């Protein structure tokens, strides 16, 4: 498989003139206000209500005060408060910094007559899995069906799982995540589960697939273009044949920025008929979002947190972000990823468990149980920031600051 170098899809001034002369420039309309920042802003901004945007196969964001700056953009399904697909859309794009920019930058969304190779696309990998590609480069695979490792004994509940991301790919095409690792069979790529789930006086373990399971219900959205892609899915938590929790998951992938890529996650849960109590592992706090990296040896991995490199594993530790870098299994060079937590996250910053042998675990609500009532919406958001090589603390922090800044974009 050929892997193209990650670059921004910036439209040139000559192309802008060609598009204008062909009648594809949009009429006056809402203006997207974006903070000027020293790092790339990966945005996923919901379109304003009642805005009339021309339908097209592709779009671009053109900077009003610097019309030679035009960035590829994609319209994807927006997300309602309960995690369902909204009737509106959002624009996904990666906006690079501009040296002379200060304060706020203003962009107009315009349709483009774009065609050819290089766009994001979804394809079925199997009847259980759907893959996302950025041109010829693999990005991720989402496993909606039940994946079973046949060599694991049949009486082992951890031999099967569904509703997770694996493989998650690095920018060189290497596999970043692990599935069914020998040290912890139940770890599986990028997943979101808890070791303690209390329902109607009974305790279950969806972390290790004991008494409760995740199961695919329906697709909520699947959009892809030149600026990014989005995938939405509804699952359920089932005890036997009874659904006890609604789970809705949204993944948004952005085009690379140099040697990095961002993928945003929105996770929503809603208890169905009975209250559901969640809590993490005692003294460790795993339970929630987990990324299991494909680390060959814990001696060769590096974990970085806002205070710097750490040689020790960190149990039950409040963090706004953490990064793991290693030469992954089968890879020729180091790479890795960080998980970013936005300030809007409940109980910010949440507690984590980090392990040099592979997992980064966000623990929420943490080691103290928290009960959610039927119909109550539990909503968590994160960013996966993937990179080549070993980034410095300042580079990760700058990417995190850009993540926070990008969440402030708005329309005028």
Short mmCIF file of C-alpha atoms in Angstrom, two decimals:
data_model
loop_
_atom_site.label_atom_id
_atom_site.label_comp_id
_atom_site.label_asym_id
_atom_site.label_seq_id
_atom_site.Cartn_x
_atom_site.Cartn_y
_atom_site.Cartn_z
CA UNK A 1 0.00 0.00 0.00
CA UNK A 2 1.39 3.41 -0.92
CA UNK A 3 1.32 6.07 1.79
CA UNK A 4 1.20 9.70 0.79
CA UNK A 5 2.93 12.35 2.88
CA UNK A 6 0.44 14.24 5.07
CA UNK A 7 -0.13 17.77 3.79
CA UNK A 8 -2.82 20.42 4.04
CA UNK A 9 -5.27 20.61 1.18
CA UNK A 10 -4.89 24.34 0.62
CA UNK A 11 -6.49 25.72 -2.51
CA UNK A 12 -4.26 28.13 -4.43
CA UNK A 13 -5.21 31.63 -5.51
CA UNK A 14 -5.36 30.53 -9.16
CA UNK A 15 -7.76 27.74 -8.28
CA UNK A 16 -9.84 30.20 -6.28
CA UNK A 17 -10.11 32.45 -9.34
CA UNK A 18 -11.03 29.50 -11.54
CA UNK A 19 -13.77 28.46 -9.14
CA UNK A 20 -15.06 32.03 -8.92
CA UNK A 21 -15.25 32.35 -12.70
CA UNK A 22 -17.15 29.09 -12.95
CA UNK A 23 -19.90 30.46 -10.74
CA UNK A 24 -19.23 28.38 -7.64
CA UNK A 25 -18.65 31.23 -5.18
CA UNK A 26 -21.34 31.31 -2.49
CA UNK A 27 -23.53 34.31 -1.93
CA UNK A 28 -23.04 36.49 1.15
CA UNK A 29 -23.78 34.48 4.24
CA UNK A 30 -22.67 33.67 7.78
CA UNK A 31 -19.02 34.25 8.70
CA UNK A 32 -17.06 31.71 10.72
CA UNK A 33 -14.97 33.43 13.39
CA UNK A 34 -11.83 31.51 14.33
CA UNK A 35 -9.25 32.53 16.96
CA UNK A 36 -5.78 33.25 15.57
CA UNK A 37 -3.47 30.60 16.98
CA UNK A 38 0.16 29.51 16.53
CA UNK A 39 -0.89 25.91 15.88
CA UNK A 40 -3.32 24.15 13.55
CA UNK A 41 -6.98 24.42 14.52
CA UNK A 42 -9.00 21.29 13.73
CA UNK A 43 -12.59 22.50 13.83
CA UNK A 44 -15.96 20.79 13.83
CA UNK A 45 -18.33 23.76 13.93
CA UNK A 46 -22.12 23.22 13.72
CA UNK A 47 -23.66 25.28 10.93
CA UNK A 48 -25.83 28.18 12.11
CA UNK A 49 -29.56 27.63 12.28
CA UNK A 50 -31.53 28.68 9.21
CA UNK A 51 -28.37 29.34 7.18
CA UNK A 52 -28.81 28.71 3.47
CA UNK A 53 -25.66 27.06 2.11
CA UNK A 54 -25.54 25.88 -1.47
CA UNK A 55 -25.43 22.10 -1.83
CA UNK A 56 -22.20 20.84 -3.38
CA UNK A 57 -19.96 17.80 -3.54
CA UNK A 58 -17.13 19.69 -1.78
CA UNK A 59 -16.52 22.91 0.13
CA UNK A 60 -13.76 25.26 1.17
CA UNK A 61 -13.28 27.89 3.87
CA UNK A 62 -11.92 31.13 2.37
CA UNK A 63 -10.34 33.68 4.70
CA UNK A 64 -12.05 37.02 4.16
CA UNK A 65 -9.00 39.12 5.08
CA UNK A 66 -6.55 36.92 3.16
CA UNK A 67 -8.41 35.53 0.16
CA UNK A 68 -5.39 33.52 -1.01
CA UNK A 69 -6.00 31.28 2.02
CA UNK A 70 -8.58 28.61 1.23
CA UNK A 71 -8.87 25.38 3.19
CA UNK A 72 -10.67 22.19 2.17
CA UNK A 73 -13.79 21.56 4.25
CA UNK A 74 -16.41 18.84 4.57
CA UNK A 75 -19.98 19.00 5.84
CA UNK A 76 -20.85 16.14 8.17
CA UNK A 77 -23.81 15.17 10.31
CA UNK A 78 -24.14 17.23 13.46
CA UNK A 79 -24.92 15.69 16.85
CA UNK A 80 -27.96 16.41 19.02
CA UNK A 81 -27.74 16.70 22.80
CA UNK A 82 -28.84 13.08 23.23
CA UNK A 83 -26.24 11.80 20.77
CA UNK A 84 -28.64 11.20 17.89
CA UNK A 85 -28.08 12.66 14.43
CA UNK A 86 -29.24 16.28 14.33
CA UNK A 87 -31.13 17.70 11.37
CA UNK A 88 -28.28 20.19 10.85
CA UNK A 89 -24.67 19.71 9.76
CA UNK A 90 -21.26 20.85 10.91
CA UNK A 91 -18.23 21.93 8.94
CA UNK A 92 -15.01 19.94 9.48
CA UNK A 93 -11.68 21.46 8.46
CA UNK A 94 -8.05 21.92 9.51
CA UNK A 95 -7.01 25.59 9.55
CA UNK A 96 -3.25 26.23 9.58
CA UNK A 97 -1.80 29.27 11.33
CA UNK A 98 -1.16 32.44 9.34
CA UNK A 99 1.89 34.44 10.34
CA UNK A 100 0.34 37.91 10.17
CA UNK A 101 -2.95 36.91 11.79
CA UNK A 102 -3.92 38.24 15.21
CA UNK A 103 -7.07 38.37 17.27
CA UNK A 104 -9.74 36.57 15.26
CA UNK A 105 -9.74 35.28 11.69
CA UNK A 106 -12.89 35.26 9.55
CA UNK A 107 -13.86 32.65 6.97
CA UNK A 108 -16.70 32.15 4.54
CA UNK A 109 -17.91 28.69 3.55
CA UNK A 110 -18.10 28.23 -0.22
CA UNK A 111 -18.99 25.27 -2.48
CA UNK A 112 -16.31 23.86 -4.76
CA UNK A 113 -16.50 21.71 -7.88
CA UNK A 114 -13.91 19.25 -6.56
CA UNK A 115 -13.24 15.80 -7.89
CA UNK A 116 -10.46 13.23 -8.13
CA UNK A 117 -8.57 11.10 -5.67
CA UNK A 118 -7.45 12.03 -2.18
CA UNK A 119 -10.71 12.42 -0.27
CA UNK A 120 -11.58 10.52 2.87
CA UNK A 121 -13.67 7.40 2.25
CA UNK A 122 -15.31 4.55 4.14
CA UNK A 123 -15.20 0.93 2.99
CA UNK A 124 -16.30 -2.29 4.64
CA UNK A 125 -13.32 -4.34 5.80
CA UNK A 126 -15.60 -7.29 6.60
CA UNK A 127 -19.18 -7.87 7.65
CA UNK A 128 -18.05 -6.89 11.18
CA UNK A 129 -15.82 -3.89 10.50
CA UNK A 130 -15.78 -0.63 8.55
CA UNK A 131 -12.54 1.15 7.67
CA UNK A 132 -11.73 4.81 7.08
CA UNK A 133 -9.07 5.91 4.60
CA UNK A 134 -7.61 9.36 3.90
CA UNK A 135 -6.85 8.93 0.22
CA UNK A 136 -4.67 5.81 0.19
CA UNK A 137 -3.68 6.09 3.84
CA UNK A 138 -5.60 4.02 6.43
CA UNK A 139 -6.90 5.98 9.42
CA UNK A 140 -8.89 3.54 11.55
CA UNK A 141 -11.22 0.56 11.61
CA UNK A 142 -14.40 0.54 13.67
CA UNK A 143 -15.57 -2.95 14.69
CA UNK A 144 -19.35 -2.94 14.98
CA UNK A 145 -19.70 -6.74 14.91
CA UNK A 146 -18.45 -9.29 17.39
CA UNK A 147 -14.75 -10.05 16.95
CA UNK A 148 -13.57 -13.39 18.39
CA UNK A 149 -10.03 -14.67 18.90
CA UNK A 150 -10.52 -18.38 18.28
CA UNK A 151 -7.32 -19.54 20.00
CA UNK A 152 -8.53 -18.18 23.34
CA UNK A 153 -10.45 -20.87 25.32
CA UNK A 154 -14.21 -20.85 24.79
CA UNK A 155 -14.89 -20.51 28.52
CA UNK A 156 -12.91 -17.25 28.59
CA UNK A 157 -15.40 -14.32 28.41
CA UNK A 158 -12.68 -12.02 27.08
CA UNK A 159 -12.31 -13.93 23.79
CA UNK A 160 -15.03 -11.83 22.08
CA UNK A 161 -15.83 -8.12 21.92
CA UNK A 162 -17.45 -5.47 19.73
CA UNK A 163 -18.00 -1.71 19.47
CA UNK A 164 -14.42 -0.42 19.42
CA UNK A 165 -11.69 1.08 17.22
CA UNK A 166 -8.87 -1.19 16.04
CA UNK A 167 -6.61 -0.85 14.24
CA UNK A 168 -5.90 2.83 14.80
CA UNK A 169 -3.19 3.77 12.30
CA UNK A 170 -0.26 6.14 12.56
CA UNK A 171 0.74 8.59 9.85
CA UNK A 172 3.26 6.18 8.34
CA UNK A 173 0.58 3.51 8.04
CA UNK A 174 1.76 1.62 11.14
CA UNK A 175 -0.73 0.06 13.57
CA UNK A 176 -0.76 2.02 16.84
CA UNK A 177 -3.19 -0.10 18.85
CA UNK A 178 -3.27 -3.64 20.17
CA UNK A 179 -6.12 -6.15 20.39
CA UNK A 180 -6.20 -9.28 22.59
CA UNK A 181 -2.70 -8.57 24.03
CA UNK A 182 -1.34 -11.52 25.99
CA UNK A 183 -0.94 -9.51 29.18
CA UNK A 184 -4.59 -8.36 29.16
CA UNK A 185 -6.90 -10.21 26.77
CA UNK A 186 -9.71 -7.76 27.39
CA UNK A 187 -7.79 -4.69 26.15
CA UNK A 188 -8.97 -3.81 22.67
CA UNK A 189 -7.71 -0.82 20.73
CA UNK A 190 -9.66 2.33 21.57
CA UNK A 191 -12.56 1.35 23.81
CA UNK A 192 -14.89 2.79 26.47
CA UNK A 193 -15.94 0.45 29.27
CA UNK A 194 -16.12 0.22 33.08
CA UNK A 195 -15.09 -2.57 35.49
CA UNK A 196 -17.98 -1.77 37.82
CA UNK A 197 -21.56 -1.33 36.56
CA UNK A 198 -24.36 -1.44 39.11
CA UNK A 199 -27.97 -2.03 37.95
CA UNK A 200 -30.96 -2.98 40.11
CA UNK A 201 -28.85 -4.41 42.93
CA UNK A 202 -26.55 -6.41 40.63
CA UNK A 203 -22.95 -5.63 39.68
CA UNK A 204 -21.56 -6.28 36.20
CA UNK A 205 -18.20 -5.82 34.49
CA UNK A 206 -18.35 -4.48 30.91
CA UNK A 207 -14.58 -3.87 31.06
CA UNK A 208 -13.91 -7.63 31.04
CA UNK A 209 -17.21 -8.75 29.44
CA UNK A 210 -18.74 -10.32 32.53
CA UNK A 211 -22.54 -10.41 32.61
CA UNK A 212 -23.03 -7.42 30.30
CA UNK A 213 -22.03 -6.62 26.71
CA UNK A 214 -21.97 -3.89 24.09
CA UNK A 215 -23.95 -4.64 20.93
CA UNK A 216 -24.45 -2.78 17.66
CA UNK A 217 -27.93 -1.32 17.07
CA UNK A 218 -27.77 1.06 14.08
CA UNK A 219 -25.70 3.54 12.11
CA UNK A 220 -26.30 7.23 12.85
CA UNK A 221 -24.19 8.86 10.16
CA UNK A 222 -21.36 8.30 7.70
CA UNK A 223 -19.88 11.32 5.90
CA UNK A 224 -16.53 11.81 4.14
CA UNK A 225 -14.94 14.43 1.92
CA UNK A 226 -11.71 16.35 1.32
CA UNK A 227 -11.59 18.08 4.72
CA UNK A 228 -12.42 15.18 7.01
CA UNK A 229 -14.88 12.43 7.85
CA UNK A 230 -17.41 11.47 10.53
CA UNK A 231 -18.92 8.18 11.64
CA UNK A 232 -21.82 7.82 14.07
CA UNK A 233 -23.11 4.60 15.60
CA UNK A 234 -25.69 3.56 18.19
CA UNK A 235 -24.97 0.59 20.43
CA UNK A 236 -26.67 -0.84 23.47
CA UNK A 237 -25.50 -2.36 26.73
CA UNK A 238 -27.32 -5.65 27.14
CA UNK A 239 -27.81 -7.96 30.10
CA UNK A 240 -29.09 -11.08 28.42
CA UNK A 241 -31.67 -9.82 25.90
CA UNK A 242 -32.51 -6.70 27.88
CA UNK A 243 -31.04 -3.35 26.89
CA UNK A 244 -30.02 -1.41 29.99
CA UNK A 245 -28.07 1.46 28.42
CA UNK A 246 -28.14 3.36 25.14
CA UNK A 247 -24.65 4.13 23.80
CA UNK A 248 -24.03 6.59 20.95
CA UNK A 249 -20.56 7.17 19.56
CA UNK A 250 -19.31 9.74 17.05
CA UNK A 251 -15.83 9.80 15.50
CA UNK A 252 -14.52 12.75 13.45
CA UNK A 253 -11.18 12.52 11.65
CA UNK A 254 -9.27 15.49 10.27
CA UNK A 255 -6.66 15.70 7.54
CA UNK A 256 -3.04 15.58 8.79
CA UNK A 257 -1.17 18.67 9.92
CA UNK A 258 2.48 18.04 9.16
CA UNK A 259 3.37 14.89 11.10
CA UNK A 260 0.20 14.84 13.24
CA UNK A 261 -3.47 13.91 12.93
CA UNK A 262 -6.47 14.65 15.16
CA UNK A 263 -9.52 12.41 15.72
CA UNK A 264 -12.36 13.65 17.93
CA UNK A 265 -14.67 11.38 19.90
CA UNK A 266 -18.12 12.16 21.29
CA UNK A 267 -19.49 9.47 23.62
CA UNK A 268 -23.06 9.51 24.93
CA UNK A 269 -24.82 7.07 27.27
CA UNK A 270 -28.41 7.09 28.51
CA UNK A 271 -29.76 4.58 31.09
CA UNK A 272 -32.95 2.95 29.82
CA UNK A 273 -35.33 1.80 32.59
CA UNK A 274 -33.22 1.47 35.73
CA UNK A 275 -30.57 3.74 37.28
CA UNK A 276 -27.02 2.79 36.31
CA UNK A 277 -24.06 3.25 38.65
CA UNK A 278 -20.53 3.48 37.25
CA UNK A 279 -17.17 3.49 38.99
CA UNK A 280 -13.55 2.69 38.24
CA UNK A 281 -10.97 0.26 39.58
CA UNK A 282 -10.03 0.89 43.19
CA UNK A 283 -6.68 2.61 43.60
CA UNK A 284 -6.19 2.83 39.82
CA UNK A 285 -9.24 4.66 38.40
CA UNK A 286 -9.46 2.98 35.01
CA UNK A 287 -13.02 2.92 33.72
CA UNK A 288 -14.10 5.06 30.77
CA UNK A 289 -12.07 5.79 27.63
CA UNK A 290 -8.96 3.63 27.17
CA UNK A 291 -6.37 3.51 24.39
CA UNK A 292 -4.24 0.36 24.36
CA UNK A 293 -1.09 0.98 22.33
CA UNK A 294 0.86 -1.83 20.63
CA UNK A 295 3.99 -1.45 22.75
CA UNK A 296 6.50 -4.32 22.31
CA UNK A 297 8.26 -3.57 25.62
CA UNK A 298 7.40 -1.17 28.40
CA UNK A 299 11.11 -0.39 28.73
CA UNK A 300 11.02 1.24 25.30
CA UNK A 301 7.94 3.43 25.74
CA UNK A 302 7.81 7.04 26.88
CA UNK A 303 4.89 8.60 28.70
CA UNK A 304 4.62 12.39 28.74
CA UNK A 305 2.21 14.46 30.85
CA UNK A 306 1.96 18.25 31.28
CA UNK A 307 4.62 18.22 34.01
CA UNK A 308 7.10 16.38 31.73
CA UNK A 309 8.35 12.85 31.04
CA UNK A 310 7.44 10.29 33.67
CA UNK A 311 9.32 7.06 34.31
CA UNK A 312 6.66 5.84 36.73
CA UNK A 313 3.16 4.61 35.99
CA UNK A 314 0.55 7.03 37.29
CA UNK A 315 -2.50 5.55 39.08
CA UNK A 316 -5.54 7.66 39.98
CA UNK A 317 -3.83 10.86 38.82
CA UNK A 318 -5.67 14.02 37.63
CA UNK A 319 -4.44 15.03 34.16
CA UNK A 320 -5.68 17.16 31.25
CA UNK A 321 -3.68 15.10 28.75
CA UNK A 322 -1.22 12.24 28.51
CA UNK A 323 0.89 10.92 25.64
CA UNK A 324 2.50 7.54 24.95
CA UNK A 325 5.27 7.13 22.36
CA UNK A 326 7.10 3.95 21.34
CA UNK A 327 8.31 2.04 18.33
CA UNK A 328 5.11 0.04 17.93
CA UNK A 329 5.03 -3.63 16.97
CA UNK A 330 6.37 -4.00 13.44
CA UNK A 331 7.13 -0.28 13.04
CA UNK A 332 10.46 1.15 11.84
CA UNK A 333 10.32 4.41 13.79
CA UNK A 334 8.71 5.77 16.98
CA UNK A 335 5.19 7.17 16.93
CA UNK A 336 2.30 7.45 19.32
CA UNK A 337 -0.61 9.47 20.50
CA UNK A 338 -2.04 11.66 23.22
CA UNK A 339 -5.55 11.86 24.62
CA UNK A 340 -6.83 15.41 25.25
CA UNK A 341 -9.60 16.20 27.74
CA UNK A 342 -11.54 19.46 27.15
CA UNK A 343 -12.24 21.86 30.05
CA UNK A 344 -15.98 21.14 29.63
CA UNK A 345 -15.45 17.54 30.75
CA UNK A 346 -17.35 16.68 33.98
CA UNK A 347 -15.14 16.81 37.08
CA UNK A 348 -12.33 18.33 35.02
CA UNK A 349 -9.59 17.20 35.09
CA UNK A 350 -10.51 13.53 35.48
CA UNK A 351 -8.21 10.96 37.05
CA UNK A 352 -6.12 8.63 34.88
CA UNK A 353 -4.17 5.40 34.96
CA UNK A 354 -1.09 5.36 32.71
CA UNK A 355 0.97 2.22 32.05
CA UNK A 356 4.22 2.05 30.09
CA UNK A 357 3.28 -1.37 28.73
CA UNK A 358 0.53 0.20 26.62
CA UNK A 359 -2.69 1.59 28.08
CA UNK A 360 -3.72 5.18 28.68
CA UNK A 361 -6.92 5.05 30.75
CA UNK A 362 -9.17 7.96 31.65
CA UNK A 363 -11.08 7.17 34.82
CA UNK A 364 -14.45 8.87 35.05
CA UNK A 365 -16.37 9.21 37.29
CA UNK A 366 -13.34 7.70 39.05
CA UNK A 367 -13.10 5.35 42.01
CA UNK A 368 -16.19 6.79 43.74
CA UNK A 369 -19.48 5.42 42.34
CA UNK A 370 -21.85 7.78 40.55
CA UNK A 371 -25.44 6.90 39.73
CA UNK A 372 -27.29 8.07 36.62
CA UNK A 373 -31.07 8.06 36.36
CA UNK A 374 -33.12 6.65 33.43
CA UNK A 375 -33.15 9.18 30.61
CA UNK A 376 -30.19 11.13 32.01
CA UNK A 377 -27.63 11.97 29.34
CA UNK A 378 -23.98 11.18 30.06
CA UNK A 379 -21.77 12.97 27.54
CA UNK A 380 -17.96 12.81 27.27
CA UNK A 381 -15.71 14.31 24.58
CA UNK A 382 -12.02 13.68 23.81
CA UNK A 383 -9.40 14.19 21.12
CA UNK A 384 -6.88 11.60 19.98
CA UNK A 385 -3.77 13.47 18.79
CA UNK A 386 -1.55 11.14 16.76
CA UNK A 387 2.03 11.92 15.83
CA UNK A 388 5.31 10.67 14.40
CA UNK A 389 8.48 10.50 16.52
CA UNK A 390 8.71 11.71 20.16
CA UNK A 391 7.21 15.19 20.66
CA UNK A 392 8.42 17.62 23.29
CA UNK A 393 6.13 18.68 26.13
CA UNK A 394 5.74 22.14 24.57
CA UNK A 395 4.57 20.69 21.26
CA UNK A 396 1.91 18.53 22.92
CA UNK A 397 0.77 21.44 25.06
CA UNK A 398 0.51 23.69 21.98
CA UNK A 399 -1.66 21.06 20.27
CA UNK A 400 -3.82 20.82 23.40
CA UNK A 401 -4.18 24.62 23.56
CA UNK A 402 -5.24 24.60 19.90
CA UNK A 403 -7.84 21.93 20.70
CA UNK A 404 -9.31 24.16 23.40
CA UNK A 405 -9.17 27.25 21.16
CA UNK A 406 -10.88 25.43 18.28
CA UNK A 407 -13.87 24.75 20.51
CA UNK A 408 -14.58 28.52 20.64
CA UNK A 409 -15.20 29.01 16.90
CA UNK A 410 -18.58 30.58 16.15
CA UNK A 411 -20.66 32.10 13.37
CA UNK A 412 -21.58 35.75 12.89
#
